[in-house]
Amino acid sequence: MEESGRKREVTLTEYDVAGYEFLMTGTDALMRAMDPVYRRIRRVPLDDVSSVSVDVGEGRTVQVEPIDASSWISFDVREAIAGERQLLLSEMAFLAQRQLATIMRGFYSHVNEVAEAVGNTVSGPMSWDLIIDALERVDLVFGDDGEHGGMIVMNPETYARLVQQGPPTAAQEARLDDILRRKREEFDARRRHRSVPRDGH
């Protein structure tokens, strides 16, 4: 600010912290609303973020590095002082989109790297058969209601191509039901054979 011909910088730490918390909390809420996959990603304190070694079997590991996401935001201080918020909210929406693009691109890259390492990948034009082939390769966890928590994620262009093919055929649905039945039986069998530690050992 200008005062008596001199430029003076004023830093109000408590306001900076409050503004940052508002911005981050609001942007994260927007990101959760925009992307159902991001919404399911577990949060950890920043101090706990580090490289992770994923065991892919047979003595092999895949090193997964944290995703570095940074962006910027600008708004009119005079608008904020006047109690207006349209520009700030629109900037937060753009920030959420930019952060999602960076984070989810890195996330899917990590998932693809681990999936390829364990052999859980399929390739070819998108189709219901390809989806069913992929489902047959993964382990599923079932709840007490018998439903699994798995989900299929694809970009809008791929989804549009799948929709153009129409719904699954009766034969495809029968194959899908058979796979889910077998995987539920396998999961139940694993759960029955789990050992329960006794006396803390």
Coordinates of C-alpha atoms in Angstrom, one line a residue:
M1 CA 0.0 0.0 0.0
E2 CA 1.1 3.6 -0.5
E3 CA 1.7 5.8 2.5
S4 CA 3.5 9.2 2.5
G5 CA 5.1 8.4 -0.9
R6 CA 6.6 5.1 0.5
K7 CA 5.6 1.6 -0.4
R8 CA 4.8 -0.6 2.6
E9 CA 4.0 -4.2 2.6
V10 CA 1.5 -5.5 5.1
T11 CA 1.2 -9.2 6.0
L12 CA -1.7 -10.4 8.1
T13 CA -0.8 -14.0 8.8
E14 CA -4.0 -14.9 10.5
Y15 CA -6.1 -13.7 7.6
D16 CA -3.7 -15.4 5.1
V17 CA -4.2 -18.7 7.0
A18 CA -8.0 -18.3 7.2
G19 CA -8.2 -17.4 3.5
Y20 CA -6.0 -20.4 2.5
E21 CA -8.2 -22.8 4.6
F22 CA -11.4 -21.5 3.0
L23 CA -9.9 -21.7 -0.5
M24 CA -8.6 -25.2 0.0
T25 CA -11.6 -26.6 1.7
G26 CA -14.0 -25.1 -0.8
T27 CA -12.0 -26.2 -3.8
D28 CA -11.7 -29.7 -2.4
A29 CA -15.4 -29.9 -1.9
L30 CA -15.9 -28.8 -5.6
M31 CA -13.4 -31.5 -6.7
R32 CA -15.3 -34.2 -4.8
A33 CA -18.6 -33.1 -6.3
M34 CA -17.1 -33.1 -9.8
D35 CA -15.3 -36.5 -9.8
P36 CA -16.7 -39.6 -8.1
V37 CA -13.3 -41.4 -8.2
Y38 CA -11.5 -38.5 -6.6
R39 CA -14.3 -38.4 -3.9
R40 CA -13.3 -41.9 -2.9
I41 CA -9.6 -41.3 -2.5
R42 CA -8.5 -41.4 1.1
R43 CA -7.0 -38.2 2.5
V44 CA -3.8 -38.2 4.7
P45 CA -2.0 -35.4 6.5
L46 CA 0.5 -33.7 4.3
D47 CA 3.3 -34.8 6.6
D48 CA 2.4 -38.4 5.9
V49 CA 2.7 -38.1 2.1
S50 CA 5.7 -40.0 0.8
S51 CA 6.7 -42.6 -1.8
V52 CA 5.0 -45.9 -1.6
S53 CA 6.2 -49.3 -2.7
V54 CA 3.4 -51.5 -4.0
D55 CA 4.0 -55.3 -3.7
V56 CA 2.9 -56.8 -7.0
G57 CA 4.0 -60.4 -6.1
E58 CA 6.9 -62.6 -6.9
G59 CA 9.3 -60.3 -5.0
R60 CA 8.5 -57.4 -7.3
T61 CA 7.5 -53.9 -6.3
V62 CA 6.3 -50.8 -8.0
Q63 CA 7.4 -47.4 -6.6
V64 CA 4.6 -44.9 -6.6
E65 CA 5.6 -41.3 -6.1
P66 CA 3.4 -38.5 -4.7
I67 CA 1.5 -36.4 -7.3
D68 CA 2.7 -32.8 -7.4
A69 CA -0.2 -30.6 -8.2
S70 CA 0.0 -26.8 -8.1
S71 CA -2.1 -24.0 -9.6
W72 CA -2.9 -20.4 -9.2
I73 CA -6.0 -18.3 -8.5
S74 CA -6.8 -14.6 -8.7
F75 CA -9.6 -12.5 -7.6
D76 CA -10.5 -8.8 -7.0
V77 CA -9.9 -7.7 -3.5
R78 CA -12.3 -4.8 -3.9
E79 CA -15.0 -7.2 -4.9
A80 CA -14.3 -9.3 -1.7
I81 CA -14.4 -6.2 0.5
A82 CA -17.7 -5.2 -1.0
G83 CA -19.1 -8.6 -0.1
E84 CA -19.3 -9.9 -3.6
R85 CA -18.2 -13.4 -4.4
Q86 CA -19.0 -14.3 -8.0
L87 CA -15.4 -13.9 -9.3
L88 CA -13.9 -15.8 -6.4
L89 CA -16.3 -18.7 -6.8
S90 CA -15.8 -18.9 -10.5
E91 CA -12.0 -18.9 -10.0
M92 CA -12.4 -21.7 -7.4
A93 CA -14.3 -23.7 -9.9
F94 CA -11.6 -23.3 -12.5
L95 CA -9.0 -24.2 -9.9
A96 CA -10.9 -27.4 -9.0
Q97 CA -10.9 -28.3 -12.7
R98 CA -7.2 -27.7 -13.1
Q99 CA -6.3 -29.6 -10.0
L100 CA -8.5 -32.5 -10.9
A101 CA -6.9 -32.7 -14.3
T102 CA -3.4 -33.0 -12.8
I103 CA -4.2 -35.2 -9.9
M104 CA -6.4 -37.7 -11.7
R105 CA -4.0 -37.9 -14.7
G106 CA -1.3 -38.9 -12.2
F107 CA -3.6 -41.2 -10.3
Y108 CA -4.6 -43.2 -13.4
S109 CA -1.0 -43.3 -14.5
H110 CA -0.1 -44.9 -11.1
V111 CA -3.1 -47.4 -11.4
N112 CA -2.1 -48.3 -14.9
E113 CA 1.5 -48.9 -13.9
V114 CA 0.5 -51.2 -11.0
A115 CA -2.1 -53.0 -13.1
E116 CA 0.4 -53.7 -15.9
A117 CA 3.0 -55.0 -13.4
V118 CA 0.5 -57.6 -12.0
G119 CA -0.9 -58.4 -15.4
N120 CA -4.4 -57.0 -14.7
T121 CA -4.7 -55.2 -18.0
V122 CA -6.6 -55.9 -21.2
S123 CA -6.4 -54.1 -24.5
G124 CA -8.6 -53.6 -27.6
P125 CA -11.5 -51.4 -28.7
M126 CA -13.9 -50.6 -25.9
S127 CA -16.8 -53.1 -25.6
W128 CA -18.8 -54.9 -23.0
D129 CA -16.7 -58.0 -23.6
L130 CA -13.5 -56.1 -22.9
I131 CA -15.1 -54.8 -19.6
I132 CA -16.1 -58.3 -18.6
D133 CA -12.6 -59.6 -19.5
A134 CA -11.1 -56.9 -17.2
L135 CA -13.5 -57.7 -14.4
E136 CA -12.5 -61.4 -14.5
R137 CA -8.9 -60.4 -13.8
V138 CA -9.5 -58.4 -10.6
D139 CA -10.3 -59.3 -7.0
L140 CA -13.5 -57.9 -5.7
V141 CA -14.5 -57.2 -2.1
F142 CA -18.2 -57.9 -1.2
G143 CA -20.2 -56.4 1.6
D144 CA -22.6 -58.2 3.9
D145 CA -25.4 -57.4 1.5
G146 CA -23.6 -59.4 -1.2
E147 CA -22.8 -56.3 -3.3
H148 CA -19.2 -55.4 -4.4
G149 CA -17.7 -51.9 -4.2
G150 CA -16.1 -52.0 -7.7
M151 CA -16.6 -49.3 -10.2
I152 CA -15.7 -48.8 -13.9
V153 CA -14.1 -45.4 -14.8
M154 CA -13.6 -44.2 -18.4
N155 CA -13.3 -40.9 -20.2
P156 CA -16.4 -39.3 -21.8
E157 CA -15.3 -40.3 -25.4
T158 CA -14.8 -43.9 -24.5
Y159 CA -18.1 -44.0 -22.7
A160 CA -19.9 -42.5 -25.7
R161 CA -18.4 -45.3 -27.9
L162 CA -19.7 -47.9 -25.4
V163 CA -23.2 -46.3 -25.4
Q164 CA -23.3 -46.4 -29.2
Q165 CA -22.9 -50.2 -29.0
G166 CA -26.1 -50.5 -27.0
P167 CA -26.7 -52.5 -23.8
P168 CA -25.0 -55.8 -23.1
T169 CA -26.5 -58.9 -24.8
A170 CA -28.2 -61.6 -22.8
A171 CA -25.1 -63.8 -23.3
Q172 CA -22.9 -61.0 -22.0
E173 CA -25.1 -60.4 -19.0
A174 CA -25.1 -64.2 -18.2
R175 CA -21.3 -64.3 -18.4
L176 CA -21.1 -61.2 -16.1
D177 CA -23.5 -62.8 -13.6
D178 CA -21.4 -66.0 -13.6
I179 CA -18.2 -64.1 -13.0
L180 CA -19.7 -62.1 -10.1
R181 CA -21.1 -65.3 -8.6
R182 CA -17.8 -67.1 -8.7
K183 CA -15.9 -64.1 -7.3
R184 CA -18.4 -63.8 -4.5
E185 CA -17.9 -67.5 -3.7
E186 CA -14.1 -67.0 -3.8
F187 CA -14.4 -64.0 -1.5
D188 CA -16.6 -65.8 1.0
A189 CA -14.2 -68.8 1.0
R190 CA -11.2 -66.5 1.8
R191 CA -13.1 -64.8 4.5
R192 CA -14.1 -68.2 6.1
H193 CA -10.5 -69.3 6.2
R194 CA -9.0 -66.2 7.7
S195 CA -7.3 -66.9 11.0
V196 CA -8.2 -64.8 14.0
P197 CA -5.2 -63.8 16.2
R198 CA -5.4 -65.1 19.8
D199 CA -3.9 -63.3 22.8
G200 CA -2.5 -60.6 20.5
H201 CA -0.4 -63.2 18.5

